[in-house]
Tab-separated table of C-alpha atoms and ligand atoms in Angstrom:
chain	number	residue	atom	x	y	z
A	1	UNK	CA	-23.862	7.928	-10.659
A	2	UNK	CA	-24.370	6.760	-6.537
A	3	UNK	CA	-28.023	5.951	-6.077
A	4	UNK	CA	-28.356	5.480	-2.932
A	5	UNK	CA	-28.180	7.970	0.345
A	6	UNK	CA	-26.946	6.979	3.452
A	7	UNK	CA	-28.302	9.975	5.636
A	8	UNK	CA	-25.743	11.027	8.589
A	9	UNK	CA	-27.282	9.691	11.529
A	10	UNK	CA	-27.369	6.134	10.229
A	11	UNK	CA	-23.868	6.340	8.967
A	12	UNK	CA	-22.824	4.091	12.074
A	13	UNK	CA	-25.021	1.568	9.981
A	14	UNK	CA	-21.754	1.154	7.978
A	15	UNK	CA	-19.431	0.051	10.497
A	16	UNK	CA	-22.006	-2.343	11.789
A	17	UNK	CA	-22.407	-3.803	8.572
A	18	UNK	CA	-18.689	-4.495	7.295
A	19	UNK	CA	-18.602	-5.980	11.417
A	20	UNK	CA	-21.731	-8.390	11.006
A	21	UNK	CA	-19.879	-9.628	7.664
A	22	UNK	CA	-16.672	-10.550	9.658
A	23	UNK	CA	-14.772	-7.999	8.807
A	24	UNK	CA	-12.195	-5.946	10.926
A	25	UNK	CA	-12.492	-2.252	10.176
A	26	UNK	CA	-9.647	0.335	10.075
A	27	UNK	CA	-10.884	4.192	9.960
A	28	UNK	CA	-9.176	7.223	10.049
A	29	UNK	CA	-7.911	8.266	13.927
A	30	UNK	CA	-5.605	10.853	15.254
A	31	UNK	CA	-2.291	9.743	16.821
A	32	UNK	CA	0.446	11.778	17.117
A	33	UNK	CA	-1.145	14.836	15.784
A	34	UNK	CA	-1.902	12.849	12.176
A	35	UNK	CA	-5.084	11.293	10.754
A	36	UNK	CA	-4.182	7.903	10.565
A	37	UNK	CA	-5.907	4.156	9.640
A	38	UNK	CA	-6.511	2.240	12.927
A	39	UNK	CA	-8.517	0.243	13.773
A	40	UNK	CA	-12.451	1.370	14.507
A	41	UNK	CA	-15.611	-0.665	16.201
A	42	UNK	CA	-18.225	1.343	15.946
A	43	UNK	CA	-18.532	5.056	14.099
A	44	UNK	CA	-18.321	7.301	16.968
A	45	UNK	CA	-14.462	6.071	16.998
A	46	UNK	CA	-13.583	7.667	13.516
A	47	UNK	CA	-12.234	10.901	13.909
A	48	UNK	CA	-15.076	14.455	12.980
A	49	UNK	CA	-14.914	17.526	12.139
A	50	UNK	CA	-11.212	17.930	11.790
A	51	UNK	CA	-9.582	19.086	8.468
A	52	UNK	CA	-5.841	19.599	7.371
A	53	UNK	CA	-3.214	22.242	6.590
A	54	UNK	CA	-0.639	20.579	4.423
A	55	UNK	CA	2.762	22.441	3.330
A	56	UNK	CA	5.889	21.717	1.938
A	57	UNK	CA	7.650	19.982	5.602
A	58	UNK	CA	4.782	20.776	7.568
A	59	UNK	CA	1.298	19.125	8.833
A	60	UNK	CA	-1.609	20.055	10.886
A	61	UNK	CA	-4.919	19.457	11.921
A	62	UNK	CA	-7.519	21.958	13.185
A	63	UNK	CA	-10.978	21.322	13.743
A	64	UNK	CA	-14.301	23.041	12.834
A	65	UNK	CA	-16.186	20.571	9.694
A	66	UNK	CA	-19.324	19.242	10.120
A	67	UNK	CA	-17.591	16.383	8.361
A	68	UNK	CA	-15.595	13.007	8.535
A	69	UNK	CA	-13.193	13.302	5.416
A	70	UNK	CA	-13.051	17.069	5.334
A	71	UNK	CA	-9.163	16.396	4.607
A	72	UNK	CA	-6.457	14.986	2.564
A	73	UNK	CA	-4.233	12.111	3.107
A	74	UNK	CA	-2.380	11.368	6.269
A	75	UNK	CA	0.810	10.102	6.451
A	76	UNK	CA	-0.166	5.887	5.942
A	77	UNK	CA	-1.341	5.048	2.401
A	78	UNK	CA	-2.263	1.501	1.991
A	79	UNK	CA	1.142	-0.181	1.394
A	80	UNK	CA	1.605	-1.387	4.851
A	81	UNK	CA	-1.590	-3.224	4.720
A	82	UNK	CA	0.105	-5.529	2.044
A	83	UNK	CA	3.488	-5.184	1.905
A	84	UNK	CA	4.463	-5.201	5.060
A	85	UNK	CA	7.453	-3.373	6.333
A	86	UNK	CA	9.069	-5.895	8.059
A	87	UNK	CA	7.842	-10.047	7.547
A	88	UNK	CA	9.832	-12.748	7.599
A	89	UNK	CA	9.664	-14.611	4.800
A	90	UNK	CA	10.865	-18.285	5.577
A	91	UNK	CA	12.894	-19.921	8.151
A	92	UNK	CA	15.004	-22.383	8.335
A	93	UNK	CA	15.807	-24.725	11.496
A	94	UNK	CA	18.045	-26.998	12.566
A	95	UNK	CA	16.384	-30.637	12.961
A	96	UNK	CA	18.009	-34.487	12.957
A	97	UNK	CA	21.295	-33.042	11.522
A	98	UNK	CA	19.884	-31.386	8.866
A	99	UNK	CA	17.919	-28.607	8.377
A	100	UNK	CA	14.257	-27.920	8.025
A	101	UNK	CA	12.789	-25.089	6.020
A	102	UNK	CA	9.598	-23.958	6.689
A	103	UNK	CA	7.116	-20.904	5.399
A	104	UNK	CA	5.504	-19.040	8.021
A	105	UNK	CA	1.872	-18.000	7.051
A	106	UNK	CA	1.131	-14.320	6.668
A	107	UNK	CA	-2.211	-13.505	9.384
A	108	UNK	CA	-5.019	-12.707	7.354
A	109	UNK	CA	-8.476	-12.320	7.810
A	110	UNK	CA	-11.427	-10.581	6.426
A	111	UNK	CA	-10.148	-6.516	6.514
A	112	UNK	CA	-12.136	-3.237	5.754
A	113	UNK	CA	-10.828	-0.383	5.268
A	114	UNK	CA	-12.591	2.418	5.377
A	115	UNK	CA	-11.505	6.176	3.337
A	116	UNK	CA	-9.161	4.952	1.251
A	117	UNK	CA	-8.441	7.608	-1.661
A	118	UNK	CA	-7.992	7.720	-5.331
A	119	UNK	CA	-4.908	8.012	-5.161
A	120	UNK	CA	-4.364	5.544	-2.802
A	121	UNK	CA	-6.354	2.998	-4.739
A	122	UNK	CA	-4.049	4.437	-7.710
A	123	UNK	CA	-0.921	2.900	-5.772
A	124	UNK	CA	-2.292	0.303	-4.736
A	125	UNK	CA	-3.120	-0.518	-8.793
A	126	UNK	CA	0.579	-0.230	-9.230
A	127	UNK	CA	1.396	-2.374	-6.492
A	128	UNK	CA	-0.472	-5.107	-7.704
A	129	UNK	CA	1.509	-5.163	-11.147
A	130	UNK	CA	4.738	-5.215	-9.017
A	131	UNK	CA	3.756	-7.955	-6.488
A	132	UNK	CA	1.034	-9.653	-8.346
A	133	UNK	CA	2.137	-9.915	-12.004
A	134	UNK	CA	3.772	-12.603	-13.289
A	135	UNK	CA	4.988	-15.041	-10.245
A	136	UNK	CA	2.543	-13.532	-7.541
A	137	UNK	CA	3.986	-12.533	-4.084
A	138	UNK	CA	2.220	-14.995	-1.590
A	139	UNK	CA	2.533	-12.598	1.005
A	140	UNK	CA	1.329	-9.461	-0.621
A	141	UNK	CA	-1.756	-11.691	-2.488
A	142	UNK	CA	-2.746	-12.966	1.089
A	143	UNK	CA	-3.063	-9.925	2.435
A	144	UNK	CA	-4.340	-8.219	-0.824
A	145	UNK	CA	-7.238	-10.796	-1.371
A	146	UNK	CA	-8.962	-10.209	1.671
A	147	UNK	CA	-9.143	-6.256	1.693
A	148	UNK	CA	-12.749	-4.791	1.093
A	149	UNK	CA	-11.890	-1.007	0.342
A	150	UNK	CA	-14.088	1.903	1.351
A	151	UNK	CA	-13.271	4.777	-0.875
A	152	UNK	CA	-14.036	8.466	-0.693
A	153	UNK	CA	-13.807	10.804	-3.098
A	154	UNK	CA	-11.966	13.895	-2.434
A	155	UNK	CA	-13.308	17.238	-1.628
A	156	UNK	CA	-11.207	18.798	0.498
A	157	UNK	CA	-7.476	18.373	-1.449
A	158	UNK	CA	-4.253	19.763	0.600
A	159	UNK	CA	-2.024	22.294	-0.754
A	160	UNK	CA	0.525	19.826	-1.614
A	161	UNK	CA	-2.096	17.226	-3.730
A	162	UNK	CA	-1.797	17.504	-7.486
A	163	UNK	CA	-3.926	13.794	-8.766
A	164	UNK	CA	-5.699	15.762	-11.023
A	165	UNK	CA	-2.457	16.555	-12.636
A	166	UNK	CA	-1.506	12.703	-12.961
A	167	UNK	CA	-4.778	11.572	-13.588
A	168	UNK	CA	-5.160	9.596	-10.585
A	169	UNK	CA	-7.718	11.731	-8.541
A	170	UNK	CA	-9.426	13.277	-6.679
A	171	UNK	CA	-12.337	10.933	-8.002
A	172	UNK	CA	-12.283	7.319	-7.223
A	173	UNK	CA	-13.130	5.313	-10.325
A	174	UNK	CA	-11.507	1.840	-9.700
A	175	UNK	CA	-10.290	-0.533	-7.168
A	176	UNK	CA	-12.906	-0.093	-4.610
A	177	UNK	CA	-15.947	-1.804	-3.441
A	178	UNK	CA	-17.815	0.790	-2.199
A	179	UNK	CA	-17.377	4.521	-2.760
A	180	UNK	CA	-18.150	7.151	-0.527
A	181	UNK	CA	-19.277	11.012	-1.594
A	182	UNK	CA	-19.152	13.140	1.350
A	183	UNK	CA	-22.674	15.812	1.759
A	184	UNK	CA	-23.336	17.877	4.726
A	185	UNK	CA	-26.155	15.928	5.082
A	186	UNK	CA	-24.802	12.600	4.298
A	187	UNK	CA	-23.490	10.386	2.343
A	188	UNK	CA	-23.834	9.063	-1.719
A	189	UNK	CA	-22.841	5.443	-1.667
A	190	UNK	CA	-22.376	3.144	-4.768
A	191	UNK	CA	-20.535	-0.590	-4.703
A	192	UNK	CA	-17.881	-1.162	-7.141
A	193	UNK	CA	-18.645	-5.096	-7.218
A	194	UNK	CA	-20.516	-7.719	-5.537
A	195	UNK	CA	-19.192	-7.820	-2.125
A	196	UNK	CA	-19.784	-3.818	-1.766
A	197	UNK	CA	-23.407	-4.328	-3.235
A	198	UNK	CA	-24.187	-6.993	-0.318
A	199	UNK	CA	-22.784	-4.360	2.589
A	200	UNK	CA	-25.270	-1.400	0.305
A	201	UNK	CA	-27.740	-4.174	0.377
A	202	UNK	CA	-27.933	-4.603	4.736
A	203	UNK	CA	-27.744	-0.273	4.678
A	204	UNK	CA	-30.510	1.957	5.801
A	205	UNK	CA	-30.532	3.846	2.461
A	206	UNK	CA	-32.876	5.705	0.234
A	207	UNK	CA	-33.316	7.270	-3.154
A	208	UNK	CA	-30.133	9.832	-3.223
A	209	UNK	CA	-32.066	11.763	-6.364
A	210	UNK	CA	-30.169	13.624	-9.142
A	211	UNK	CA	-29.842	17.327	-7.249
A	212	UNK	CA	-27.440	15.285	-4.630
A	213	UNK	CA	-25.251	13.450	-7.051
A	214	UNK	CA	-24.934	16.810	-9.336
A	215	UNK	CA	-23.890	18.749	-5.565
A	216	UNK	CA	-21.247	15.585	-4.971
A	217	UNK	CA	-20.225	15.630	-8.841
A	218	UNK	CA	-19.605	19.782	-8.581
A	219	UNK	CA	-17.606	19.433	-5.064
A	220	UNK	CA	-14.975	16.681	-6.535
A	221	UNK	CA	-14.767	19.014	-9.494
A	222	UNK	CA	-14.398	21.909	-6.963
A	223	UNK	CA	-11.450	19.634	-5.732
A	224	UNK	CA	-9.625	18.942	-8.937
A	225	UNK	CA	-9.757	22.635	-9.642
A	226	UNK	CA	-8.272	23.600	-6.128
A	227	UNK	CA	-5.205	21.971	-6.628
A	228	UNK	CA	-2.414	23.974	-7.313
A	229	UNK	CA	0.655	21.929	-7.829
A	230	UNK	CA	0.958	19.549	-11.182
A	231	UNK	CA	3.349	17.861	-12.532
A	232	UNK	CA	3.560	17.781	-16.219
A	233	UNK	CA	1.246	14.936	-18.050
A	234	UNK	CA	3.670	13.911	-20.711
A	235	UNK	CA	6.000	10.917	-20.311
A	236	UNK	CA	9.288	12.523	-18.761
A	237	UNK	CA	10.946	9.805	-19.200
A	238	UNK	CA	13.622	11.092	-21.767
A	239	UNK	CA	12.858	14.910	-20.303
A	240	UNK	CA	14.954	12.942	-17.326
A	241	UNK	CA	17.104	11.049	-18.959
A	242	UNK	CA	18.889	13.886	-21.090
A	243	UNK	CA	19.084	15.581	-17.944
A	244	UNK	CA	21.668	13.601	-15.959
A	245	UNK	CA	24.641	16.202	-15.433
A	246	UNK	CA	21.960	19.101	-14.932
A	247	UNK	CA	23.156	21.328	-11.755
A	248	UNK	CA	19.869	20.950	-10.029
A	249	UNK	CA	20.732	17.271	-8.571
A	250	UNK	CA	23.407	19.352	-6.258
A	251	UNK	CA	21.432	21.681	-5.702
A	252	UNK	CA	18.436	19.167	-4.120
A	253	UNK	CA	20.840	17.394	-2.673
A	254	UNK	CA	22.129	20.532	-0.688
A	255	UNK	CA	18.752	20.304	1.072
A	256	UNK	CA	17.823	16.513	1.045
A	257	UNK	CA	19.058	14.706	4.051
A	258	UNK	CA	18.547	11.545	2.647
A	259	UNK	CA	16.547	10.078	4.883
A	260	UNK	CA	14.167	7.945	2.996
A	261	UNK	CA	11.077	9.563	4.307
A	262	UNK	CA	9.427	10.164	0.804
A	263	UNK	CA	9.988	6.794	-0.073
A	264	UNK	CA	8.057	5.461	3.038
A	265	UNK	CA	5.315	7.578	2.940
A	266	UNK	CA	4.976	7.124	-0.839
A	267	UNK	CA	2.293	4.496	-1.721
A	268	UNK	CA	4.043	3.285	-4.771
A	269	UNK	CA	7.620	2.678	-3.814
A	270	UNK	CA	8.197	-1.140	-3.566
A	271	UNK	CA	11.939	-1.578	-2.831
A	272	UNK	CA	13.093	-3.669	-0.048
A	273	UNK	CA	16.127	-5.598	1.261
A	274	UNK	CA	16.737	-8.996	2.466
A	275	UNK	CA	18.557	-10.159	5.702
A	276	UNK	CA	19.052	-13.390	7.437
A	277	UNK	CA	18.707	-13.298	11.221
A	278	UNK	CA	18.956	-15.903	13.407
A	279	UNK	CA	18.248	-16.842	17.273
A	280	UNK	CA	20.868	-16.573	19.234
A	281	UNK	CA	21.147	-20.044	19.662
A	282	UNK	CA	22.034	-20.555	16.139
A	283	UNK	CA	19.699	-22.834	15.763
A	284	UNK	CA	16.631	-20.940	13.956
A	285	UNK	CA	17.368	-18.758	11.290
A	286	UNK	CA	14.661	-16.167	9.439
A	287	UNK	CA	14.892	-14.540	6.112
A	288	UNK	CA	13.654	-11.206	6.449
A	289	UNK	CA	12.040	-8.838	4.300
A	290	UNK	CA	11.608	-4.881	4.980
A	291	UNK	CA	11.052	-1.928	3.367
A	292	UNK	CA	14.344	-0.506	1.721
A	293	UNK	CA	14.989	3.429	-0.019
A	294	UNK	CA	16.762	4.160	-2.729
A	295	UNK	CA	17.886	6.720	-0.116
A	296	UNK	CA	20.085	3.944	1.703
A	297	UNK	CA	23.547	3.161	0.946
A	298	UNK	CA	23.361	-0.169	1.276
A	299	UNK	CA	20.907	-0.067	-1.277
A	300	UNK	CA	22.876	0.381	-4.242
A	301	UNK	CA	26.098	-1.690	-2.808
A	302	UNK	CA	27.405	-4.083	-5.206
A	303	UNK	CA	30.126	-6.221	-4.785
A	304	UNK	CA	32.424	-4.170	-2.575
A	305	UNK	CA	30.792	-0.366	-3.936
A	306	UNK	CA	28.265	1.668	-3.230
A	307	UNK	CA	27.321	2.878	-6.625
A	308	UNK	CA	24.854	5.650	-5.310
A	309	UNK	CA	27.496	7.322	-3.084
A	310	UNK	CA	26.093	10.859	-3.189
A	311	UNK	CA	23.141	12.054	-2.255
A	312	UNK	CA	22.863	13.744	-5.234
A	313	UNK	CA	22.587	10.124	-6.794
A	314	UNK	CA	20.343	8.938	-4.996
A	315	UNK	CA	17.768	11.517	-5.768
A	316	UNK	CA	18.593	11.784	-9.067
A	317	UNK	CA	17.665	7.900	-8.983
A	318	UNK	CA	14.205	8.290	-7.155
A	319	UNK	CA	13.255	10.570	-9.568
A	320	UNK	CA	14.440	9.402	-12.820
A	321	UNK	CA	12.815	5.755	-11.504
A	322	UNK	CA	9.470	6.917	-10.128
A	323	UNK	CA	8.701	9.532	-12.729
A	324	UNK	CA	11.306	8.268	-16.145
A	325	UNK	CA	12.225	4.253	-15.703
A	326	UNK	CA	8.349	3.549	-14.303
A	327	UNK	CA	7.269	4.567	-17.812
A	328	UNK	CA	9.542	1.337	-19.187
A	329	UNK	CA	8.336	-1.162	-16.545
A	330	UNK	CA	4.611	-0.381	-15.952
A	331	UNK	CA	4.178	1.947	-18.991
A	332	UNK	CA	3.347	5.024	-16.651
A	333	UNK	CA	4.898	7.142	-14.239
A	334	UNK	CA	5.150	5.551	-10.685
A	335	UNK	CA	3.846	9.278	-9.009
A	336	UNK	CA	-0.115	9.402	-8.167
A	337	UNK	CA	0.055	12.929	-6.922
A	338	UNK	CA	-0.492	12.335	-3.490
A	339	UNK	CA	1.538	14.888	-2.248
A	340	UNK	CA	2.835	12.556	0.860
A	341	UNK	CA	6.778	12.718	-0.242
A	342	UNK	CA	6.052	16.626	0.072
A	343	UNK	CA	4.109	17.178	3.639
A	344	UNK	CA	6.529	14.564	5.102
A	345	UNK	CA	9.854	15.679	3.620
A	346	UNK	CA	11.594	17.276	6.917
A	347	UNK	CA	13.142	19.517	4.215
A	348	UNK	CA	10.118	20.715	2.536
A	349	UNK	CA	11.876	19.223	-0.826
A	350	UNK	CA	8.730	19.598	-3.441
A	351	UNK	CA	9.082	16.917	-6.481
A	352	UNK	CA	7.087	19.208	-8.696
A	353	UNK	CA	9.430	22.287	-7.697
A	354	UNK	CA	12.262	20.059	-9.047
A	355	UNK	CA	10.746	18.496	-12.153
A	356	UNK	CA	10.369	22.477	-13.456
A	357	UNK	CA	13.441	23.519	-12.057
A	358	UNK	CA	15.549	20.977	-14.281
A	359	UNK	CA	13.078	22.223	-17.080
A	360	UNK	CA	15.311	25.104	-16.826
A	361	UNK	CA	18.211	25.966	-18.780
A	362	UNK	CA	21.583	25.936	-16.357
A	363	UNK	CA	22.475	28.461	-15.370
A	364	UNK	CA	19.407	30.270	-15.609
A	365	UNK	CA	18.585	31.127	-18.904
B	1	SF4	S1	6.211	10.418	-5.540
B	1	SF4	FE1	5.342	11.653	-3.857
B	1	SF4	S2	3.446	12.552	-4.692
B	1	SF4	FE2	4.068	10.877	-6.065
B	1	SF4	S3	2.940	9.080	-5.334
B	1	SF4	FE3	4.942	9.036	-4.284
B	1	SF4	S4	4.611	10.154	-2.341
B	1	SF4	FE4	2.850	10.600	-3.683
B	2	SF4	S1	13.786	14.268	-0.421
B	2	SF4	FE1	13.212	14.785	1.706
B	2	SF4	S2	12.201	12.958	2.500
B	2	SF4	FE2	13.321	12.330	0.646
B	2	SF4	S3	15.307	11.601	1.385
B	2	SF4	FE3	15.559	13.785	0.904
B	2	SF4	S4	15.161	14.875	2.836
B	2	SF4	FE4	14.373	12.777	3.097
């Protein structure tokens, strides 16, 4: 339960505070039409009163809230805040006849950011197991270490959200270090760990009282009923896996394009490639990492084939992967339900749409 009430007009309190601690804030702004995180110094620059219309290939914004997170995710999760889509990785240089290698230093400093989502903080979970477990990713731990995450919970899902079918949403429960719940009046704040309680501490709060939280608690319930897409919550891993041959992967792949956009937007895909550029002296060389699809064909070539030469493949691998192989590596699916590979798909493909259409016997029995 959030104890504490932030009231609305000292809700520029918060920026000030995450500033006077050294941090640089990102918020959600509008560019391009899309609520996106950029960077904010003060309140007034977060974007108001706006809320979404989210559909299969299609996003909006209208205004007329009294609200700042009246809406569902934009197009940016977190993943490019720590893993980057393009970083070199080391370089190497030619010095005295030899060659020197050297390891540039990813920029880091103190960084808040502030409406980050359950789900997002969901993918962001799983993106720690990928780049953290085991032998840690320097670059991603860097940047990971010094993020201070301001979640809100969500009241106001988009038609194409379905968290509360993956279990991932629309509360926040984890990952954070403070969490926001969104009132007409105000705002419920509680930290989820020692730095958040020193930013509640320096906040011009009071008593939030039980009638608030039970309001906040009934409008992310509100939420998790709204949704109307799901995906089933069983393991599909085998569903999938029987279901190589079915007719439905031509079918998709009628309509996909394969353009990789789902796998850009989503916040748990973590394949990349590798190239070595140099100067054009020849004498500096970087090893560069970026942000790769399973959409790509040079993403499955080995040795001389693509393997993934259809695009009917190459779905068929996204979604045997994300929502079948993830169970194997992380022991659950890879999909948080934030509806992102849906609203940005330029086809309108719909993952859910698919998972029930291959439920179906071929044919169409
Ligand atoms: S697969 Fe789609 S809905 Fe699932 S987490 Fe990725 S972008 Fe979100
Ligand atoms: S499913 Fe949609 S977003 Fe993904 S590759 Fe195909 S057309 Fe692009």
């Amino acid at each position: 339960m959030a104890d504490r009430f932030l009231p609305r007009d000292r809700f520029p309190a918060l920026v000030e505070a995450l500033r006077d601690a050294g941090y640089r804030c990102l918020g959600p702004r509008v560019r391009e039409g899309a609520i996106v995180m950029e960077e904010v110094e003060r309140a007034a620059d977060l974007c108001f009163g706006l809320r979404d219309r989210q559909a299969p290939g299609s996003y909006r914004l209208e205004e007329g809230t009294g609200r700042h997170f009246a809406w569902a995710n934009g197009p940016t999760a977190l993943k490019p805040l720590t893993f980057v889509p393009r970083e070199t990785l080391w370089r190497a240089r030619r010095e005295g006849g030899g060659l020197r290698f050297e390891a540039p230093e990813p920029e880091v400093g103190p960084l808040a950011v502030i409406g980050a989502r359950a789900c997002d903080l969901a993918g962001l979970a799983l993106q720690d197991r990928h780049f953290l477990e085991g032998e840690p990713d320097p670059f991603y731990k860097a940047r990971r270490e010094r993020l201070f995450l301001v979640a809100v919970n969500c009241t106001h899902p988009a038609d194409t959200c379905f968290c509360a079918s993956t279990g991932d949403g629309p509360r926040a429960e984890h990952s954070f270090d403070l969490v926001l719940s969104e009132l007409d009046e105000g705002f419920l704040v509680a930290a989820g760990g020692p730095a958040g309680a020193d930013i509640l501490a320096a906040l011009p709060t009071e008593e939030a009282g039980e009638e608030r939280n039970r309001r906040a608690d009934a409008e992310i319930e509100a939420a998790a009923q709204a949704q109307k897409r799901s995906l089933p919550s069983r393991n599909l891993r085998d569903f999938l896996f029987g279901r190589q041959e079915h007719p439905r992967w031509e079918e998709v792949a009628e309509r996909c394009l394969s353009c990789g956009n789902c796998t850009n937007v989503c916040p748990t895909c973590f394949c990349h490639s590798q190239e070595t550029v140099p100067d054009l002296e020849g004498e500096v060389s970087d090893q560069v990492r970026q942000w790769d699809s399973c959409f790509t064909s040079g993403h499955s070539y080995i040795h001389g084939i693509v393997v993934r030469a259809t695009t009917a493949n190459r779905y068929r691998q996204w979604l045997t992967h994300k929502l079948g192989g993830w169970h194997d590596q992380f022991g659950r699916s890879g999909c948080v339900g934030c509806g992102r590979c849906i609203t940005w798909c330029p086809t309108g493909i719909d993952l859910t749409e698919e998972v029930a259409a291959l439920g179906e016997e071929p044919g169409g029995a």
